[in-house]
PDB file of C-alpha atoms in Angstrom:
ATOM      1  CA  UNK K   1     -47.109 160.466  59.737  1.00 54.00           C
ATOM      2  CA  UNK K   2     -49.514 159.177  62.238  1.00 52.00           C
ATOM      3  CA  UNK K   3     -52.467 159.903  59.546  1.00 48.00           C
ATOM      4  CA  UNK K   4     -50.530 157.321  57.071  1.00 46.00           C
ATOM      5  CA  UNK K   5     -49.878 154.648  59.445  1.00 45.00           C
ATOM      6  CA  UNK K   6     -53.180 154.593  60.133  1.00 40.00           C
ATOM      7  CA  UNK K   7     -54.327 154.509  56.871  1.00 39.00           C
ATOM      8  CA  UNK K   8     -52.118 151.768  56.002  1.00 39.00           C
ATOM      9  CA  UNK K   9     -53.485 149.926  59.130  1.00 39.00           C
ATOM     10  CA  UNK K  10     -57.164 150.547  57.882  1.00 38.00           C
ATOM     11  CA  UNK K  11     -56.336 149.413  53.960  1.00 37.00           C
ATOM     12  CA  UNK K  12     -54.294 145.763  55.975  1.00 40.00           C
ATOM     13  CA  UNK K  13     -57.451 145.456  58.182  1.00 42.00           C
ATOM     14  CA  UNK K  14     -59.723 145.225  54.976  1.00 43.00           C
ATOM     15  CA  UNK K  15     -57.524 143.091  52.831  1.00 42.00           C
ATOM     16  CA  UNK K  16     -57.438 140.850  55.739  1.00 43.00           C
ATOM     17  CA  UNK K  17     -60.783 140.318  56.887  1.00 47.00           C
ATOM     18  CA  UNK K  18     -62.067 139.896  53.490  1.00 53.00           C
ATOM     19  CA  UNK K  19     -59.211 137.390  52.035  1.00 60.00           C
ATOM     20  CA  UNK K  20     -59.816 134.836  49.813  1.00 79.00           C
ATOM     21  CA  UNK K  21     -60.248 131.632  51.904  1.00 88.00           C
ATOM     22  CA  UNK K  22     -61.341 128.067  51.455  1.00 95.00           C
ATOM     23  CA  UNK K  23     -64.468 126.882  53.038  1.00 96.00           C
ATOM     24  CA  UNK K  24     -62.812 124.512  55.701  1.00 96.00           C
ATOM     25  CA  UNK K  25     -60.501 127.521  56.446  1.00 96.00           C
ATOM     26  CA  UNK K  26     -63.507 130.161  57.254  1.00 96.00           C
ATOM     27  CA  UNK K  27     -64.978 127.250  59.189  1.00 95.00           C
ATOM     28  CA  UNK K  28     -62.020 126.559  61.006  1.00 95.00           C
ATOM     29  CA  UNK K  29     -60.541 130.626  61.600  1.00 96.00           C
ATOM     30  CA  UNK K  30     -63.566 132.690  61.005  1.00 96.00           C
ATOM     31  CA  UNK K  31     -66.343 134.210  63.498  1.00 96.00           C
ATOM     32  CA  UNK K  32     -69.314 135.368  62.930  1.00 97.00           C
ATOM     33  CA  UNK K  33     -69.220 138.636  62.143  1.00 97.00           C
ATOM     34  CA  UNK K  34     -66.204 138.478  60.252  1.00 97.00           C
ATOM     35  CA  UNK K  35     -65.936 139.404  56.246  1.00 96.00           C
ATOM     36  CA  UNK K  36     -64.728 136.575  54.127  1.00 97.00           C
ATOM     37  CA  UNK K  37     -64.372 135.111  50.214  1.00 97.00           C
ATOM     38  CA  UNK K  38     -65.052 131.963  49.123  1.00 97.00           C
ATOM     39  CA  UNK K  39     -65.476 130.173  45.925  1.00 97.00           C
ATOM     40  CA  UNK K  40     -67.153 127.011  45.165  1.00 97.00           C
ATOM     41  CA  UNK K  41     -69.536 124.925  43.220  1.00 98.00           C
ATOM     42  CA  UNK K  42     -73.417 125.635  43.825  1.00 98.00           C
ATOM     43  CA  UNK K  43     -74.833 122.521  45.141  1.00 97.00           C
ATOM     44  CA  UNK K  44     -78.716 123.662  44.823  1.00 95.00           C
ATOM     45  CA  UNK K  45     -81.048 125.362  43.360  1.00 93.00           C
ATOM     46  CA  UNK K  46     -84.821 126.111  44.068  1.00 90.00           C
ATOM     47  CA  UNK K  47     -85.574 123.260  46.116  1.00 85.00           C
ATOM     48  CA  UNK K  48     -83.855 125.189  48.889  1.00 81.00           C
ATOM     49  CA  UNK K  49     -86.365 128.304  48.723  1.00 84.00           C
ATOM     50  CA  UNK K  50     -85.439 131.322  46.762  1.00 88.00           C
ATOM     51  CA  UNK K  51     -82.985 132.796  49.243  1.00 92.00           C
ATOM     52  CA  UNK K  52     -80.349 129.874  50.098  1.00 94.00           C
ATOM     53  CA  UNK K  53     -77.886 128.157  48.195  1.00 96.00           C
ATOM     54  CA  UNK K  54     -75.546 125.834  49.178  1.00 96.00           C
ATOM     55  CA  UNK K  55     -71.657 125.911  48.004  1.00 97.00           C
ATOM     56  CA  UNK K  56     -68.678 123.372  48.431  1.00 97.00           C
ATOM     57  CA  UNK K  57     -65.109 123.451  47.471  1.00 96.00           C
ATOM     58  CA  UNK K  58     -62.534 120.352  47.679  1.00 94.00           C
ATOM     59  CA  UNK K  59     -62.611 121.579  51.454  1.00 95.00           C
ATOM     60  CA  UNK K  60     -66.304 121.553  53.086  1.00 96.00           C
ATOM     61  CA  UNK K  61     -69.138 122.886  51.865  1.00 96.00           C
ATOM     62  CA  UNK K  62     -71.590 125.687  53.328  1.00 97.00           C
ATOM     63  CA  UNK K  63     -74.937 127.718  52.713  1.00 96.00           C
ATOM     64  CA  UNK K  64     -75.331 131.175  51.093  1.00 96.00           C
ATOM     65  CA  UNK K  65     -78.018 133.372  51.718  1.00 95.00           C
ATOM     66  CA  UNK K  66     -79.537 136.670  50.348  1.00 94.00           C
ATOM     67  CA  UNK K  67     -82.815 137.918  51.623  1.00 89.00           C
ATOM     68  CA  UNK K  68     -83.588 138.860  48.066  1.00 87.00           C
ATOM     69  CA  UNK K  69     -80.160 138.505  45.311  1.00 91.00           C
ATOM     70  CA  UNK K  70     -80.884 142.868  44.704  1.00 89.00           C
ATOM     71  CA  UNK K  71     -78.088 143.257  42.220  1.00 91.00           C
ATOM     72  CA  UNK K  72     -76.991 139.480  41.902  1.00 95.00           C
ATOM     73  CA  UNK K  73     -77.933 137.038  39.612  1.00 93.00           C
ATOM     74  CA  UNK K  74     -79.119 134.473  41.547  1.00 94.00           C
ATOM     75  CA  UNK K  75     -76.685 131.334  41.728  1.00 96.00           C
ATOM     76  CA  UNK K  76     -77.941 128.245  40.172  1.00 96.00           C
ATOM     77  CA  UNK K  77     -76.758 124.424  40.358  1.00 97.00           C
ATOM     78  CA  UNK K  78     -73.693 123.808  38.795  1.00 98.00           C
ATOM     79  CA  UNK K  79     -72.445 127.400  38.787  1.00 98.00           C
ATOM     80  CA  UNK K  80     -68.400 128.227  40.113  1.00 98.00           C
ATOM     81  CA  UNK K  81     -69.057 131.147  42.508  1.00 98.00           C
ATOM     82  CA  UNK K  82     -66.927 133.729  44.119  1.00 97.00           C
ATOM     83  CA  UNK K  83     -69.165 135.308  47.064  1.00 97.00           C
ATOM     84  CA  UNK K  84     -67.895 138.300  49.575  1.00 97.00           C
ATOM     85  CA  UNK K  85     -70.026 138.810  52.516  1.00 97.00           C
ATOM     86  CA  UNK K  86     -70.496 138.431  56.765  1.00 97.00           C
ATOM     87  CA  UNK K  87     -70.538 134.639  58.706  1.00 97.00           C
ATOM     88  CA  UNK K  88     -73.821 134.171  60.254  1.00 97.00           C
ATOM     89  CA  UNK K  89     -75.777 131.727  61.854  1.00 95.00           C
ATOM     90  CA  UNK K  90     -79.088 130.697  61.822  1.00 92.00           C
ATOM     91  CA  UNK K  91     -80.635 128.433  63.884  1.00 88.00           C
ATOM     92  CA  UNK K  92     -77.210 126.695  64.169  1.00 88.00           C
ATOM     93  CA  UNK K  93     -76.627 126.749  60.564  1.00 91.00           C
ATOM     94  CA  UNK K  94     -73.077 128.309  59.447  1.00 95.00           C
ATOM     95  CA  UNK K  95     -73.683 130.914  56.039  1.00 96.00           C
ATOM     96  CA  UNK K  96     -72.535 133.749  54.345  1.00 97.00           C
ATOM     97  CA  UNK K  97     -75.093 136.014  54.304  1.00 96.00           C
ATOM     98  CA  UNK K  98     -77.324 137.682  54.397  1.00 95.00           C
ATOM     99  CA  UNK K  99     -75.280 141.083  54.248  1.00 91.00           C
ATOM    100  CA  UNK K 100     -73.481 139.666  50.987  1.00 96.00           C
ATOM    101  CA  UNK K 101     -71.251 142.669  49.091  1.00 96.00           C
ATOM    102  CA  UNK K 102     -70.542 140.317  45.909  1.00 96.00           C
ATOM    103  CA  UNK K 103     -71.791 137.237  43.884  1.00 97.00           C
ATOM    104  CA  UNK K 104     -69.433 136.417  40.683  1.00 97.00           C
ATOM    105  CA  UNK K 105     -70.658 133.542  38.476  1.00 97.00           C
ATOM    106  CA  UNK K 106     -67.362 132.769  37.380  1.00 98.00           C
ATOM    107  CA  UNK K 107     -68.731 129.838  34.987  1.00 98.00           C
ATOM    108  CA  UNK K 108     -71.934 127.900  34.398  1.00 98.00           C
ATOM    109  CA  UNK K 109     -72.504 123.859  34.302  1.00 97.00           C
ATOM    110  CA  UNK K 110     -69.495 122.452  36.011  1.00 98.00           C
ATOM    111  CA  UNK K 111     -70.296 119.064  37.472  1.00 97.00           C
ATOM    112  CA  UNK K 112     -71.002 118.822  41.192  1.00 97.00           C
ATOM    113  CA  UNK K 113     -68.832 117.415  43.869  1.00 95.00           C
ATOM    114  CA  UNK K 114     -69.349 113.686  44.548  1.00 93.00           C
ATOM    115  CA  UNK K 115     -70.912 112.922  47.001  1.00 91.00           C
ATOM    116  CA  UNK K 116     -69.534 111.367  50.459  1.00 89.00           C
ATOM    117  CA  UNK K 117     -70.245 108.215  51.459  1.00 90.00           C
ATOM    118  CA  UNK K 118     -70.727 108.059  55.116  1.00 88.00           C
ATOM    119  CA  UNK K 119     -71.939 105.862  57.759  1.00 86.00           C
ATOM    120  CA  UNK K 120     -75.234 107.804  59.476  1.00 85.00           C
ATOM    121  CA  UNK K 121     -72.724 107.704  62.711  1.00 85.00           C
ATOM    122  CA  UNK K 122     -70.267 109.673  60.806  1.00 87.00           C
ATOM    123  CA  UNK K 123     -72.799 112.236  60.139  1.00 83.00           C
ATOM    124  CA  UNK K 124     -71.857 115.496  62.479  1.00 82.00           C
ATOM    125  CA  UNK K 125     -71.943 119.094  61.764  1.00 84.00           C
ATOM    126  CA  UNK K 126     -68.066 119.055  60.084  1.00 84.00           C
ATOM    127  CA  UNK K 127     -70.009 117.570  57.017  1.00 89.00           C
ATOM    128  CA  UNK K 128     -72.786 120.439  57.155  1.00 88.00           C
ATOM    129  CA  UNK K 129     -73.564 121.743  53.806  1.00 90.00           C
ATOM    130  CA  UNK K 130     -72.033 118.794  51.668  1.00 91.00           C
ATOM    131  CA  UNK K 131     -73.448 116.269  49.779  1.00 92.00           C
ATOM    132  CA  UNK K 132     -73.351 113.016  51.457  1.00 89.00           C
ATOM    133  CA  UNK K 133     -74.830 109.538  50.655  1.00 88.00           C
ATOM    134  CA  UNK K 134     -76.021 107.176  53.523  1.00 82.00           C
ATOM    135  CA  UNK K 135     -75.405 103.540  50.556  1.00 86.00           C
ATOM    136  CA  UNK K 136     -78.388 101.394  51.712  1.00 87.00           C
ATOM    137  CA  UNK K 137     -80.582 103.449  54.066  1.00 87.00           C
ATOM    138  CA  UNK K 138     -84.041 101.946  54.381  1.00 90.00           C
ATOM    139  CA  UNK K 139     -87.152 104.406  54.922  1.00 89.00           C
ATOM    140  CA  UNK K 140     -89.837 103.500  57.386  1.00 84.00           C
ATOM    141  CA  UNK K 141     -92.346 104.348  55.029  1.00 80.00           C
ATOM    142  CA  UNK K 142     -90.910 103.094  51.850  1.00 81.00           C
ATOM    143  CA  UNK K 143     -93.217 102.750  49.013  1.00 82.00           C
ATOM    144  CA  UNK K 144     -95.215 105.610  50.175  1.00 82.00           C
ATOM    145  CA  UNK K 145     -95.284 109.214  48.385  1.00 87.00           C
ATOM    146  CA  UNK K 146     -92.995 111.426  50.335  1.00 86.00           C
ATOM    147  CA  UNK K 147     -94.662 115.171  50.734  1.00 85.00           C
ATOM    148  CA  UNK K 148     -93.117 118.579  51.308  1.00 83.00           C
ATOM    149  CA  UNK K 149     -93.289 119.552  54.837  1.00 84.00           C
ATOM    150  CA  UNK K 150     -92.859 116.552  56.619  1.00 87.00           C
ATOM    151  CA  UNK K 151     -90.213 114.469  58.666  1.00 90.00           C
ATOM    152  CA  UNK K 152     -89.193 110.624  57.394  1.00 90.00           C
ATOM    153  CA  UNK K 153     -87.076 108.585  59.718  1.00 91.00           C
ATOM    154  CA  UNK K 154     -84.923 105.898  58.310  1.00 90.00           C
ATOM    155  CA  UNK K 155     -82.589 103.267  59.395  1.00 90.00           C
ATOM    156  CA  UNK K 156     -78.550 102.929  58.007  1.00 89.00           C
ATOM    157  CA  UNK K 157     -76.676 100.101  59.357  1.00 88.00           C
ATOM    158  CA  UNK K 158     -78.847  99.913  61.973  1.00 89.00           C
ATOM    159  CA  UNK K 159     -78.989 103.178  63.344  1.00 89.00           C
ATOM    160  CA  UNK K 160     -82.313 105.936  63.080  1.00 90.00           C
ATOM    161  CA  UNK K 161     -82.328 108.970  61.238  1.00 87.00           C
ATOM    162  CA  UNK K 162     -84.899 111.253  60.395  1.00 87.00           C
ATOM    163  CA  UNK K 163     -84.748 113.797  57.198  1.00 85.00           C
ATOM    164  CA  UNK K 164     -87.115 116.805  56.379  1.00 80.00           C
ATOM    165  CA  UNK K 165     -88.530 117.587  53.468  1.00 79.00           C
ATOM    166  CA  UNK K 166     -89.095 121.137  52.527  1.00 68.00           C
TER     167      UNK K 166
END
């Protein structure tokens, strides 16, 4: 009897720290560490290096990341996926990954989430991993040709940002 009540305990433990959840709700009721399930529209593609994705629902939005996609096919812009795997950080950066244990295109082409339109001061890490829109930011070095690698600071409503290009 003991044997069986623990391996119901064990089988409750699994189904519960690997539950399907919405973004906002891992955000808001998962640790790092924990196992979670989470299905969204992919965001981007190989601008963001081979290994990261980002992912949003009608909740938030957040990054995946595989050190290499062994056994997935990699996730591309406009995909619905269903991923399993642990809450990390890096660097201050909330992701699943990179110990992920499944990556389900469920379909290809869907349109992507609009966009937010925010005021830079509105900008905090609740919006992390979504696609926002600062409507009339001006950068310091307009005109120029942005390069890869580099920082740009601009100005929204009066207040300074800076962006990085990778």
């Amino acid at each position: 009897m003991k044997s069986y009540i623990l391996l119901v305990a064990v089988l409750v433990s699994a189904v519960i720290t690997s539950a399907q959840t919405d973004i906002q709700d891992l955000r808001d009721n998962y640790a790092v560490g924990d196992v979670v399930t989470i299905t969204g529209i992919v965001t981007t593609g190989e601008e963001m290096g081979s290994s990261a994705r980002y992912m949003q629902d009608g909740t938030a939005g957040i990054a995946i990341y595989s050190l290499d996609w062994e056994g997935f096919t990699i996730p591309s812009r406009g995909d619905e996926v269903t991923v399993t795997g642990e809450i990390t950080e890096y660097f201050g950066l909330l992701e699943v990954g990179p110990n992920l244990s499944a990556v389900t295109i469920n379909s290809t082409g869907n349109a992507l989430p609009d966009f937010e339109y925010i005021d830079l001061s509105d900008f905090n890490e609740g919006l992390e991993g979504e696609l926002v829109n600062f409507d009339g930011a001006q950068f310091q070095d307009g005109g120029s040709t942005f390069a890869g690698g580099n920082t740009y600071t601009f100005i929204h409503e009066g207040e300074q940002g800076i962006i990085y290009l990778r």
